[in-house]
Amino acid sequence: MLKKAWHELVQCSRNALNVLKKYELLDTELRRLLSAASTNFGDKEEKKRDLHNLVVCSNSIAVECALKEGKSKFDFDQVVCLTNTFTGTVEHLVETIFQVVTQCIEKSAQSSRHICLELENPLYDSTLESQFSKPSFTLELSKPETAILLVVAGESTMSVSGAGLGGRNQHVVLLALKKFIENFKVFETHKFVFLSAGTDGQDGPTDAAGAVVDSDIAGFVLNSEALLRSLQLSISSCDSHGFFTNLDSEMFKSDCKCDRAHVKTGLTGTNVMDLVFVALTLSLNSNQIKTIPKKHPGKEQN
């Protein structure tokens, strides 16, 4: 396949040269350079060359590092990458992640002793090659509380409306916050973290890489009628950046112990798509989520 692609590239180069010659658009120097390039392509295409390609940064490497850090630095008992090839809409991404979280909670509630859960992975796509994504995944619950880190990587898409400011990562977290608030009774006495950020450090035309929310932030928003109204309005107008900027300001002015929602890393100098983290602790024989580790991957402290 690679050899075929190379032949096509050579032919395209020759075709372009022929067009320029036909319409007499070549000056002497340009003619010399293009002729040499076309000739060199043809001469070298069959030659064997000792080339070594070294990938220093990729989406797969980013996911591997995230899984390793989750296990060694943040003390999660289980770390699972659901996929590193996600390409759907922001709405589908959030809905599917909540489907996985709900599945984890319901399955863990069915036993009060050591159990291995075989769970379906709705983010698995058999048409895309991925070293991480499988049709199902296993969670081993060997103690009363097991800290879980779920990782999703790729790039979502969104339809933009309104005159708001934001990016797809902040919008994903905005949708997740709304979802958590709508189901807050399930989570009201327990903890979760949902983070989405771009690996380039810039989400849309903003100064934020993304955003992060947890049950403390969800509870803060739930207790504010103004923030609840702003949440819905910000979703419809695609003003996620404006919402989280205002939220951080309101939390700072209050006695709230919440950390800031905006994730600001500055430009990283690379871009290997987006990363989404969902952290939770599953309890045996309990249809609830309990306290997660205090340290959150990528979470910025005030």
PDB file of C-alpha atoms in Angstrom:
ATOM      1  CA  MET A   1       0.000   0.000   0.000  1.00  0.00           C
ATOM      2  CA  LEU A   2       2.861   2.367   0.855  1.00  0.00           C
ATOM      3  CA  LYS A   3       4.581   1.640  -2.478  1.00  0.00           C
ATOM      4  CA  LYS A   4       1.327   2.338  -4.360  1.00  0.00           C
ATOM      5  CA  ALA A   5       0.924   5.669  -2.547  1.00  0.00           C
ATOM      6  CA  TRP A   6       4.507   6.594  -3.469  1.00  0.00           C
ATOM      7  CA  HIS A   7       3.881   5.869  -7.159  1.00  0.00           C
ATOM      8  CA  GLU A   8       0.753   8.041  -7.059  1.00  0.00           C
ATOM      9  CA  LEU A   9       2.720  10.879  -5.487  1.00  0.00           C
ATOM     10  CA  VAL A  10       5.358  10.660  -8.221  1.00  0.00           C
ATOM     11  CA  GLN A  11       2.694  10.688 -10.931  1.00  0.00           C
ATOM     12  CA  CYS A  12       0.986  13.729  -9.393  1.00  0.00           C
ATOM     13  CA  SER A  13       4.298  15.580  -9.437  1.00  0.00           C
ATOM     14  CA  ARG A  14       4.804  14.775 -13.124  1.00  0.00           C
ATOM     15  CA  ASN A  15       1.223  15.759 -13.984  1.00  0.00           C
ATOM     16  CA  ALA A  16       1.679  19.152 -12.304  1.00  0.00           C
ATOM     17  CA  LEU A  17       4.889  19.718 -14.221  1.00  0.00           C
ATOM     18  CA  ASN A  18       3.169  18.877 -17.511  1.00  0.00           C
ATOM     19  CA  VAL A  19       0.365  21.377 -16.841  1.00  0.00           C
ATOM     20  CA  LEU A  20       2.853  24.155 -16.113  1.00  0.00           C
ATOM     21  CA  LYS A  21       4.751  23.335 -19.307  1.00  0.00           C
ATOM     22  CA  LYS A  22       1.580  23.293 -21.412  1.00  0.00           C
ATOM     23  CA  TYR A  23       0.582  26.819 -20.388  1.00  0.00           C
ATOM     24  CA  GLU A  24       4.158  28.129 -20.453  1.00  0.00           C
ATOM     25  CA  LEU A  25       4.120  29.121 -16.801  1.00  0.00           C
ATOM     26  CA  LEU A  26       7.627  27.970 -16.079  1.00  0.00           C
ATOM     27  CA  ASP A  27      10.585  30.277 -15.845  1.00  0.00           C
ATOM     28  CA  THR A  28      14.069  28.829 -16.243  1.00  0.00           C
ATOM     29  CA  GLU A  29      14.837  28.336 -12.554  1.00  0.00           C
ATOM     30  CA  LEU A  30      11.427  26.894 -11.629  1.00  0.00           C
ATOM     31  CA  ARG A  31      11.600  24.539 -14.616  1.00  0.00           C
ATOM     32  CA  ARG A  32      15.005  23.304 -13.441  1.00  0.00           C
ATOM     33  CA  LEU A  33      13.858  22.718  -9.851  1.00  0.00           C
ATOM     34  CA  LEU A  34      10.646  20.894 -10.777  1.00  0.00           C
ATOM     35  CA  SER A  35      12.319  18.786 -13.414  1.00  0.00           C
ATOM     36  CA  ALA A  36      15.011  17.765 -10.962  1.00  0.00           C
ATOM     37  CA  ALA A  37      12.442  16.954  -8.291  1.00  0.00           C
ATOM     38  CA  SER A  38      10.352  14.849 -10.664  1.00  0.00           C
ATOM     39  CA  THR A  39      13.415  13.015 -11.959  1.00  0.00           C
ATOM     40  CA  ASN A  40      14.743  12.381  -8.469  1.00  0.00           C
ATOM     41  CA  PHE A  41      11.391  10.970  -7.350  1.00  0.00           C
ATOM     42  CA  GLY A  42      11.394   8.519 -10.229  1.00  0.00           C
ATOM     43  CA  ASP A  43      15.000   7.493  -9.751  1.00  0.00           C
ATOM     44  CA  LYS A  44      14.788   6.929  -6.037  1.00  0.00           C
ATOM     45  CA  GLU A  45      11.403   5.280  -5.724  1.00  0.00           C
ATOM     46  CA  GLU A  46      12.836   1.808  -6.252  1.00  0.00           C
ATOM     47  CA  LYS A  47      15.982   2.338  -4.207  1.00  0.00           C
ATOM     48  CA  LYS A  48      16.199   0.921  -0.747  1.00  0.00           C
ATOM     49  CA  ARG A  49      17.117   3.455   1.876  1.00  0.00           C
ATOM     50  CA  ASP A  50      17.922   2.840   5.517  1.00  0.00           C
ATOM     51  CA  LEU A  51      15.340   5.071   7.200  1.00  0.00           C
ATOM     52  CA  HIS A  52      14.437   5.065  10.867  1.00  0.00           C
ATOM     53  CA  ASN A  53      11.299   6.900  11.988  1.00  0.00           C
ATOM     54  CA  LEU A  54      10.992   7.827  15.647  1.00  0.00           C
ATOM     55  CA  VAL A  55       7.599   8.994  16.923  1.00  0.00           C
ATOM     56  CA  VAL A  56       8.304  11.248  19.885  1.00  0.00           C
ATOM     57  CA  CYS A  57       4.708  12.216  20.617  1.00  0.00           C
ATOM     58  CA  SER A  58       1.352  10.680  19.711  1.00  0.00           C
ATOM     59  CA  ASN A  59      -2.128  10.151  21.054  1.00  0.00           C
ATOM     60  CA  SER A  60      -1.206   6.591  22.039  1.00  0.00           C
ATOM     61  CA  ILE A  61       1.838   7.788  23.971  1.00  0.00           C
ATOM     62  CA  ALA A  62      -0.298  10.387  25.772  1.00  0.00           C
ATOM     63  CA  VAL A  63      -2.836   7.728  26.771  1.00  0.00           C
ATOM     64  CA  GLU A  64      -0.097   5.344  27.936  1.00  0.00           C
ATOM     65  CA  CYS A  65       1.383   8.080  30.114  1.00  0.00           C
ATOM     66  CA  ALA A  66      -2.047   8.960  31.516  1.00  0.00           C
ATOM     67  CA  LEU A  67      -2.728   5.349  32.454  1.00  0.00           C
ATOM     68  CA  LYS A  68       0.709   5.002  34.033  1.00  0.00           C
ATOM     69  CA  GLU A  69       0.354   8.226  36.025  1.00  0.00           C
ATOM     70  CA  GLY A  70      -3.143   7.266  37.142  1.00  0.00           C
ATOM     71  CA  LYS A  71      -1.824   4.031  38.551  1.00  0.00           C
ATOM     72  CA  SER A  72       1.505   5.124  40.050  1.00  0.00           C
ATOM     73  CA  LYS A  73       1.034   8.782  40.987  1.00  0.00           C
ATOM     74  CA  PHE A  74      -2.661   9.108  41.732  1.00  0.00           C
ATOM     75  CA  ASP A  75      -3.153   5.673  43.320  1.00  0.00           C
ATOM     76  CA  PHE A  76      -6.142   4.513  41.299  1.00  0.00           C
ATOM     77  CA  ASP A  77      -6.846   0.811  41.763  1.00  0.00           C
ATOM     78  CA  GLN A  78      -8.041   0.357  38.181  1.00  0.00           C
ATOM     79  CA  VAL A  79      -7.198   2.413  35.088  1.00  0.00           C
ATOM     80  CA  VAL A  80      -9.040   1.760  31.817  1.00  0.00           C
ATOM     81  CA  CYS A  81      -8.834   3.444  28.419  1.00  0.00           C
ATOM     82  CA  LEU A  82     -12.195   2.985  26.698  1.00  0.00           C
ATOM     83  CA  THR A  83     -10.898   4.299  23.351  1.00  0.00           C
ATOM     84  CA  ASN A  84      -8.258   6.595  21.880  1.00  0.00           C
ATOM     85  CA  THR A  85     -10.061   6.981  18.533  1.00  0.00           C
ATOM     86  CA  PHE A  86     -13.285   8.760  19.493  1.00  0.00           C
ATOM     87  CA  THR A  87     -14.724  10.868  16.649  1.00  0.00           C
ATOM     88  CA  GLY A  88     -18.406  11.460  17.523  1.00  0.00           C
ATOM     89  CA  THR A  89     -20.333  14.507  18.701  1.00  0.00           C
ATOM     90  CA  VAL A  90     -19.878  16.057  22.133  1.00  0.00           C
ATOM     91  CA  GLU A  91     -23.422  15.009  23.043  1.00  0.00           C
ATOM     92  CA  HIS A  92     -22.762  11.386  22.082  1.00  0.00           C
ATOM     93  CA  LEU A  93     -19.480  11.397  23.999  1.00  0.00           C
ATOM     94  CA  VAL A  94     -21.093  12.546  27.247  1.00  0.00           C
ATOM     95  CA  GLU A  95     -24.105  10.233  26.898  1.00  0.00           C
ATOM     96  CA  THR A  96     -21.872   7.226  26.247  1.00  0.00           C
ATOM     97  CA  ILE A  97     -19.534   7.961  29.133  1.00  0.00           C
ATOM     98  CA  PHE A  98     -22.515   8.208  31.477  1.00  0.00           C
ATOM     99  CA  GLN A  99     -23.738   4.916  30.109  1.00  0.00           C
ATOM    100  CA  VAL A 100     -20.419   3.346  31.123  1.00  0.00           C
ATOM    101  CA  VAL A 101     -20.467   4.992  34.575  1.00  0.00           C
ATOM    102  CA  THR A 102     -24.022   3.810  35.214  1.00  0.00           C
ATOM    103  CA  GLN A 103     -23.064   0.306  34.128  1.00  0.00           C
ATOM    104  CA  CYS A 104     -20.133   0.316  36.560  1.00  0.00           C
ATOM    105  CA  ILE A 105     -22.303   1.457  39.457  1.00  0.00           C
ATOM    106  CA  GLU A 106     -25.111  -0.995  38.804  1.00  0.00           C
ATOM    107  CA  LYS A 107     -22.801  -3.970  38.370  1.00  0.00           C
ATOM    108  CA  SER A 108     -20.783  -3.198  41.494  1.00  0.00           C
ATOM    109  CA  ALA A 109     -23.984  -2.985  43.529  1.00  0.00           C
ATOM    110  CA  GLN A 110     -24.795  -6.617  42.786  1.00  0.00           C
ATOM    111  CA  SER A 111     -22.107  -8.096  45.025  1.00  0.00           C
ATOM    112  CA  SER A 112     -20.749  -7.601  48.533  1.00  0.00           C
ATOM    113  CA  ARG A 113     -17.529  -9.555  48.015  1.00  0.00           C
ATOM    114  CA  HIS A 114     -14.507  -9.784  45.705  1.00  0.00           C
ATOM    115  CA  ILE A 115     -15.758  -9.785  42.127  1.00  0.00           C
ATOM    116  CA  CYS A 116     -14.484  -9.281  38.562  1.00  0.00           C
ATOM    117  CA  LEU A 117     -16.931  -7.302  36.448  1.00  0.00           C
ATOM    118  CA  GLU A 118     -17.073  -7.909  32.710  1.00  0.00           C
ATOM    119  CA  LEU A 119     -18.521  -4.700  31.261  1.00  0.00           C
ATOM    120  CA  GLU A 120     -19.543  -3.730  27.747  1.00  0.00           C
ATOM    121  CA  ASN A 121     -17.616  -0.899  26.111  1.00  0.00           C
ATOM    122  CA  PRO A 122     -20.076   1.218  24.073  1.00  0.00           C
ATOM    123  CA  LEU A 123     -17.188   3.350  22.780  1.00  0.00           C
ATOM    124  CA  TYR A 124     -15.627   0.393  20.998  1.00  0.00           C
ATOM    125  CA  ASP A 125     -15.635   0.775  17.207  1.00  0.00           C
ATOM    126  CA  SER A 126     -14.624  -2.324  15.250  1.00  0.00           C
ATOM    127  CA  THR A 127     -13.985  -0.225  12.122  1.00  0.00           C
ATOM    128  CA  LEU A 128     -11.170   1.722  13.810  1.00  0.00           C
ATOM    129  CA  GLU A 129      -7.831   0.247  14.803  1.00  0.00           C
ATOM    130  CA  SER A 130      -6.952   0.920  18.435  1.00  0.00           C
ATOM    131  CA  GLN A 131      -4.476  -0.723  20.771  1.00  0.00           C
ATOM    132  CA  PHE A 132      -6.632   0.258  23.738  1.00  0.00           C
ATOM    133  CA  SER A 133     -10.286  -0.120  22.819  1.00  0.00           C
ATOM    134  CA  LYS A 134     -11.897  -3.542  23.241  1.00  0.00           C
ATOM    135  CA  PRO A 135     -15.543  -4.689  23.005  1.00  0.00           C
ATOM    136  CA  SER A 136     -15.544  -5.144  26.776  1.00  0.00           C
ATOM    137  CA  PHE A 137     -13.338  -4.435  29.769  1.00  0.00           C
ATOM    138  CA  THR A 138     -12.853  -5.941  33.218  1.00  0.00           C
ATOM    139  CA  LEU A 139     -12.914  -4.242  36.611  1.00  0.00           C
ATOM    140  CA  GLU A 140     -11.698  -6.142  39.643  1.00  0.00           C
ATOM    141  CA  LEU A 141     -13.352  -5.042  42.876  1.00  0.00           C
ATOM    142  CA  SER A 142     -11.290  -6.602  45.647  1.00  0.00           C
ATOM    143  CA  LYS A 143     -12.022  -4.267  48.548  1.00  0.00           C
ATOM    144  CA  PRO A 144     -14.983  -2.283  49.892  1.00  0.00           C
ATOM    145  CA  GLU A 145     -14.037   0.778  47.833  1.00  0.00           C
ATOM    146  CA  THR A 146     -12.177   0.661  44.515  1.00  0.00           C
ATOM    147  CA  ALA A 147     -10.921   3.856  42.857  1.00  0.00           C
ATOM    148  CA  ILE A 148     -11.461   3.783  39.079  1.00  0.00           C
ATOM    149  CA  LEU A 149     -10.027   6.019  36.348  1.00  0.00           C
ATOM    150  CA  LEU A 150     -11.661   5.872  32.908  1.00  0.00           C
ATOM    151  CA  VAL A 151      -9.832   7.507  29.986  1.00  0.00           C
ATOM    152  CA  VAL A 152     -11.233   8.491  26.592  1.00  0.00           C
ATOM    153  CA  ALA A 153      -9.103  10.064  23.870  1.00  0.00           C
ATOM    154  CA  GLY A 154      -9.811  11.412  20.399  1.00  0.00           C
ATOM    155  CA  GLU A 155     -11.563  14.485  19.052  1.00  0.00           C
ATOM    156  CA  SER A 156     -15.280  15.189  19.332  1.00  0.00           C
ATOM    157  CA  THR A 157     -17.271  17.522  17.102  1.00  0.00           C
ATOM    158  CA  MET A 158     -19.968  20.064  17.916  1.00  0.00           C
ATOM    159  CA  SER A 159     -22.476  22.252  16.144  1.00  0.00           C
ATOM    160  CA  VAL A 160     -21.931  25.874  17.148  1.00  0.00           C
ATOM    161  CA  SER A 161     -24.824  28.259  17.732  1.00  0.00           C
ATOM    162  CA  GLY A 162     -25.055  31.635  19.405  1.00  0.00           C
ATOM    163  CA  ALA A 163     -22.306  34.168  20.028  1.00  0.00           C
ATOM    164  CA  GLY A 164     -20.651  32.496  22.996  1.00  0.00           C
ATOM    165  CA  LEU A 165     -16.976  31.728  23.539  1.00  0.00           C
ATOM    166  CA  GLY A 166     -15.592  28.268  24.238  1.00  0.00           C
ATOM    167  CA  GLY A 167     -14.258  25.043  22.814  1.00  0.00           C
ATOM    168  CA  ARG A 168     -15.338  21.429  22.499  1.00  0.00           C
ATOM    169  CA  ASN A 169     -13.592  20.314  25.707  1.00  0.00           C
ATOM    170  CA  GLN A 170     -15.217  22.984  27.850  1.00  0.00           C
ATOM    171  CA  HIS A 171     -18.542  22.225  26.183  1.00  0.00           C
ATOM    172  CA  VAL A 172     -18.152  18.501  26.959  1.00  0.00           C
ATOM    173  CA  VAL A 173     -17.624  19.335  30.644  1.00  0.00           C
ATOM    174  CA  LEU A 174     -20.574  21.725  30.551  1.00  0.00           C
ATOM    175  CA  LEU A 175     -22.805  18.911  29.259  1.00  0.00           C
ATOM    176  CA  ALA A 176     -21.375  16.522  31.857  1.00  0.00           C
ATOM    177  CA  LEU A 177     -22.101  19.020  34.637  1.00  0.00           C
ATOM    178  CA  LYS A 178     -25.724  19.298  33.482  1.00  0.00           C
ATOM    179  CA  LYS A 179     -25.991  15.508  33.399  1.00  0.00           C
ATOM    180  CA  PHE A 180     -24.589  15.121  36.893  1.00  0.00           C
ATOM    181  CA  ILE A 181     -26.916  17.789  38.282  1.00  0.00           C
ATOM    182  CA  GLU A 182     -29.938  16.126  36.672  1.00  0.00           C
ATOM    183  CA  ASN A 183     -28.974  12.888  38.451  1.00  0.00           C
ATOM    184  CA  PHE A 184     -27.611  14.505  41.594  1.00  0.00           C
ATOM    185  CA  LYS A 185     -29.631  12.309  43.970  1.00  0.00           C
ATOM    186  CA  VAL A 186     -27.503   9.373  42.865  1.00  0.00           C
ATOM    187  CA  PHE A 187     -24.307  11.286  43.639  1.00  0.00           C
ATOM    188  CA  GLU A 188     -25.280  13.757  46.372  1.00  0.00           C
ATOM    189  CA  THR A 189     -23.316  12.133  49.219  1.00  0.00           C
ATOM    190  CA  HIS A 190     -20.510  10.812  47.028  1.00  0.00           C
ATOM    191  CA  LYS A 191     -17.706  12.081  44.789  1.00  0.00           C
ATOM    192  CA  PHE A 192     -16.819  12.081  41.116  1.00  0.00           C
ATOM    193  CA  VAL A 193     -14.471  13.992  38.797  1.00  0.00           C
ATOM    194  CA  PHE A 194     -14.978  14.678  35.090  1.00  0.00           C
ATOM    195  CA  LEU A 195     -12.179  16.401  33.148  1.00  0.00           C
ATOM    196  CA  SER A 196     -11.784  17.108  29.444  1.00  0.00           C
ATOM    197  CA  ALA A 197      -8.855  19.023  27.945  1.00  0.00           C
ATOM    198  CA  GLY A 198      -6.923  19.519  24.729  1.00  0.00           C
ATOM    199  CA  THR A 199      -3.328  18.322  24.736  1.00  0.00           C
ATOM    200  CA  ASP A 200      -2.220  21.508  22.956  1.00  0.00           C
ATOM    201  CA  GLY A 201      -3.251  23.565  25.974  1.00  0.00           C
ATOM    202  CA  GLN A 202      -5.798  25.633  24.058  1.00  0.00           C
ATOM    203  CA  ASP A 203      -9.467  24.750  23.705  1.00  0.00           C
ATOM    204  CA  GLY A 204     -10.974  26.773  20.877  1.00  0.00           C
ATOM    205  CA  PRO A 205     -10.054  30.481  20.795  1.00  0.00           C
ATOM    206  CA  THR A 206      -9.651  30.630  24.586  1.00  0.00           C
ATOM    207  CA  ASP A 207      -6.887  30.650  27.199  1.00  0.00           C
ATOM    208  CA  ALA A 208      -8.104  27.370  28.731  1.00  0.00           C
ATOM    209  CA  ALA A 209      -7.138  23.809  27.819  1.00  0.00           C
ATOM    210  CA  GLY A 210     -10.502  22.571  29.076  1.00  0.00           C
ATOM    211  CA  ALA A 211     -12.425  22.245  32.319  1.00  0.00           C
ATOM    212  CA  VAL A 212     -13.034  19.921  35.251  1.00  0.00           C
ATOM    213  CA  VAL A 213     -16.036  19.434  37.550  1.00  0.00           C
ATOM    214  CA  ASP A 214     -16.738  17.259  40.581  1.00  0.00           C
ATOM    215  CA  SER A 215     -19.649  16.704  42.933  1.00  0.00           C
ATOM    216  CA  ASP A 216     -18.660  19.713  45.074  1.00  0.00           C
ATOM    217  CA  ILE A 217     -18.881  21.991  42.050  1.00  0.00           C
ATOM    218  CA  ALA A 218     -22.126  20.328  40.935  1.00  0.00           C
ATOM    219  CA  GLY A 219     -23.578  20.919  44.400  1.00  0.00           C
ATOM    220  CA  PHE A 220     -22.482  24.567  44.313  1.00  0.00           C
ATOM    221  CA  VAL A 221     -24.199  25.122  40.955  1.00  0.00           C
ATOM    222  CA  LEU A 222     -27.297  23.237  42.086  1.00  0.00           C
ATOM    223  CA  ASN A 223     -27.708  25.616  45.026  1.00  0.00           C
ATOM    224  CA  SER A 224     -27.603  28.703  42.809  1.00  0.00           C
ATOM    225  CA  GLU A 225     -30.644  29.552  40.680  1.00  0.00           C
ATOM    226  CA  ALA A 226     -28.571  32.071  38.737  1.00  0.00           C
ATOM    227  CA  LEU A 227     -25.902  29.493  37.876  1.00  0.00           C
ATOM    228  CA  LEU A 228     -28.522  26.910  36.921  1.00  0.00           C
ATOM    229  CA  ARG A 229     -30.088  29.376  34.488  1.00  0.00           C
ATOM    230  CA  SER A 230     -26.656  30.324  33.189  1.00  0.00           C
ATOM    231  CA  LEU A 231     -25.773  26.656  32.686  1.00  0.00           C
ATOM    232  CA  GLN A 232     -28.657  26.033  30.320  1.00  0.00           C
ATOM    233  CA  LEU A 233     -28.183  29.342  28.510  1.00  0.00           C
ATOM    234  CA  SER A 234     -24.448  28.703  28.107  1.00  0.00           C
ATOM    235  CA  ILE A 235     -25.103  25.293  26.548  1.00  0.00           C
ATOM    236  CA  SER A 236     -27.531  26.708  23.990  1.00  0.00           C
ATOM    237  CA  SER A 237     -25.282  29.667  23.144  1.00  0.00           C
ATOM    238  CA  CYS A 238     -22.029  27.651  23.219  1.00  0.00           C
ATOM    239  CA  ASP A 239     -20.596  29.927  25.903  1.00  0.00           C
ATOM    240  CA  SER A 240     -18.769  27.318  27.979  1.00  0.00           C
ATOM    241  CA  HIS A 241     -15.767  29.578  28.590  1.00  0.00           C
ATOM    242  CA  GLY A 242     -17.993  32.365  29.853  1.00  0.00           C
ATOM    243  CA  PHE A 243     -19.831  29.973  32.172  1.00  0.00           C
ATOM    244  CA  PHE A 244     -16.704  28.490  33.764  1.00  0.00           C
ATOM    245  CA  THR A 245     -15.085  31.926  34.097  1.00  0.00           C
ATOM    246  CA  ASN A 246     -18.143  33.170  35.977  1.00  0.00           C
ATOM    247  CA  LEU A 247     -18.353  29.944  37.997  1.00  0.00           C
ATOM    248  CA  ASP A 248     -14.728  30.242  39.139  1.00  0.00           C
ATOM    249  CA  SER A 249     -15.393  33.845  40.136  1.00  0.00           C
ATOM    250  CA  GLU A 250     -18.516  32.951  42.113  1.00  0.00           C
ATOM    251  CA  MET A 251     -16.778  30.072  43.914  1.00  0.00           C
ATOM    252  CA  PHE A 252     -13.817  32.312  44.764  1.00  0.00           C
ATOM    253  CA  LYS A 253     -16.118  34.951  46.279  1.00  0.00           C
ATOM    254  CA  SER A 254     -18.010  32.394  48.363  1.00  0.00           C
ATOM    255  CA  ASP A 255     -16.940  30.150  51.228  1.00  0.00           C
ATOM    256  CA  CYS A 256     -16.920  27.221  48.821  1.00  0.00           C
ATOM    257  CA  LYS A 257     -13.912  24.908  49.193  1.00  0.00           C
ATOM    258  CA  CYS A 258     -14.134  23.919  45.521  1.00  0.00           C
ATOM    259  CA  ASP A 259     -11.101  24.068  43.258  1.00  0.00           C
ATOM    260  CA  ARG A 260     -11.413  26.116  40.084  1.00  0.00           C
ATOM    261  CA  ALA A 261     -13.245  24.594  37.123  1.00  0.00           C
ATOM    262  CA  HIS A 262     -11.090  25.963  34.326  1.00  0.00           C
ATOM    263  CA  VAL A 263      -7.993  23.943  33.419  1.00  0.00           C
ATOM    264  CA  LYS A 264      -5.251  26.310  32.233  1.00  0.00           C
ATOM    265  CA  THR A 265      -1.901  24.788  31.329  1.00  0.00           C
ATOM    266  CA  GLY A 266      -0.636  27.267  28.773  1.00  0.00           C
ATOM    267  CA  LEU A 267       0.408  26.163  25.287  1.00  0.00           C
ATOM    268  CA  THR A 268       2.139  22.783  25.435  1.00  0.00           C
ATOM    269  CA  GLY A 269       3.889  22.874  22.065  1.00  0.00           C
ATOM    270  CA  THR A 270       2.216  19.723  20.813  1.00  0.00           C
ATOM    271  CA  ASN A 271      -1.222  18.487  19.804  1.00  0.00           C
ATOM    272  CA  VAL A 272      -2.240  14.842  20.070  1.00  0.00           C
ATOM    273  CA  MET A 273      -6.011  15.366  20.291  1.00  0.00           C
ATOM    274  CA  ASP A 274      -8.107  15.532  23.469  1.00  0.00           C
ATOM    275  CA  LEU A 275      -8.157  13.568  26.711  1.00  0.00           C
ATOM    276  CA  VAL A 276     -11.193  12.929  28.909  1.00  0.00           C
ATOM    277  CA  PHE A 277     -10.838  11.569  32.459  1.00  0.00           C
ATOM    278  CA  VAL A 278     -13.625  10.223  34.641  1.00  0.00           C
ATOM    279  CA  ALA A 279     -12.655   9.274  38.193  1.00  0.00           C
ATOM    280  CA  LEU A 280     -14.935   7.467  40.613  1.00  0.00           C
ATOM    281  CA  THR A 281     -14.859   4.998  43.462  1.00  0.00           C
ATOM    282  CA  LEU A 282     -17.079   1.935  43.263  1.00  0.00           C
ATOM    283  CA  SER A 283     -18.392   0.374  46.459  1.00  0.00           C
ATOM    284  CA  LEU A 284     -19.392  -3.257  46.734  1.00  0.00           C
ATOM    285  CA  ASN A 285     -23.048  -3.778  47.493  1.00  0.00           C
ATOM    286  CA  SER A 286     -23.761  -0.076  47.048  1.00  0.00           C
ATOM    287  CA  ASN A 287     -25.363   1.651  44.111  1.00  0.00           C
ATOM    288  CA  GLN A 288     -23.346   4.771  44.833  1.00  0.00           C
ATOM    289  CA  ILE A 289     -20.130   6.555  44.051  1.00  0.00           C
ATOM    290  CA  LYS A 290     -17.929   7.459  47.018  1.00  0.00           C
ATOM    291  CA  THR A 291     -14.931   9.644  47.653  1.00  0.00           C
ATOM    292  CA  ILE A 292     -12.207   9.583  45.030  1.00  0.00           C
ATOM    293  CA  PRO A 293      -8.492  10.291  45.643  1.00  0.00           C
ATOM    294  CA  LYS A 294      -7.871  13.938  46.503  1.00  0.00           C
ATOM    295  CA  LYS A 295      -5.334  14.436  43.722  1.00  0.00           C
ATOM    296  CA  HIS A 296      -6.969  14.839  40.321  1.00  0.00           C
ATOM    297  CA  PRO A 297      -5.019  14.316  37.081  1.00  0.00           C
ATOM    298  CA  GLY A 298      -4.440  17.691  35.458  1.00  0.00           C
ATOM    299  CA  LYS A 299      -6.576  19.562  37.991  1.00  0.00           C
ATOM    300  CA  GLU A 300      -5.343  23.062  38.743  1.00  0.00           C
ATOM    301  CA  GLN A 301      -5.363  24.274  42.318  1.00  0.00           C
ATOM    302  CA  ASN A 302      -6.256  27.798  43.429  1.00  0.00           C
TER     303      ASN A 302
END
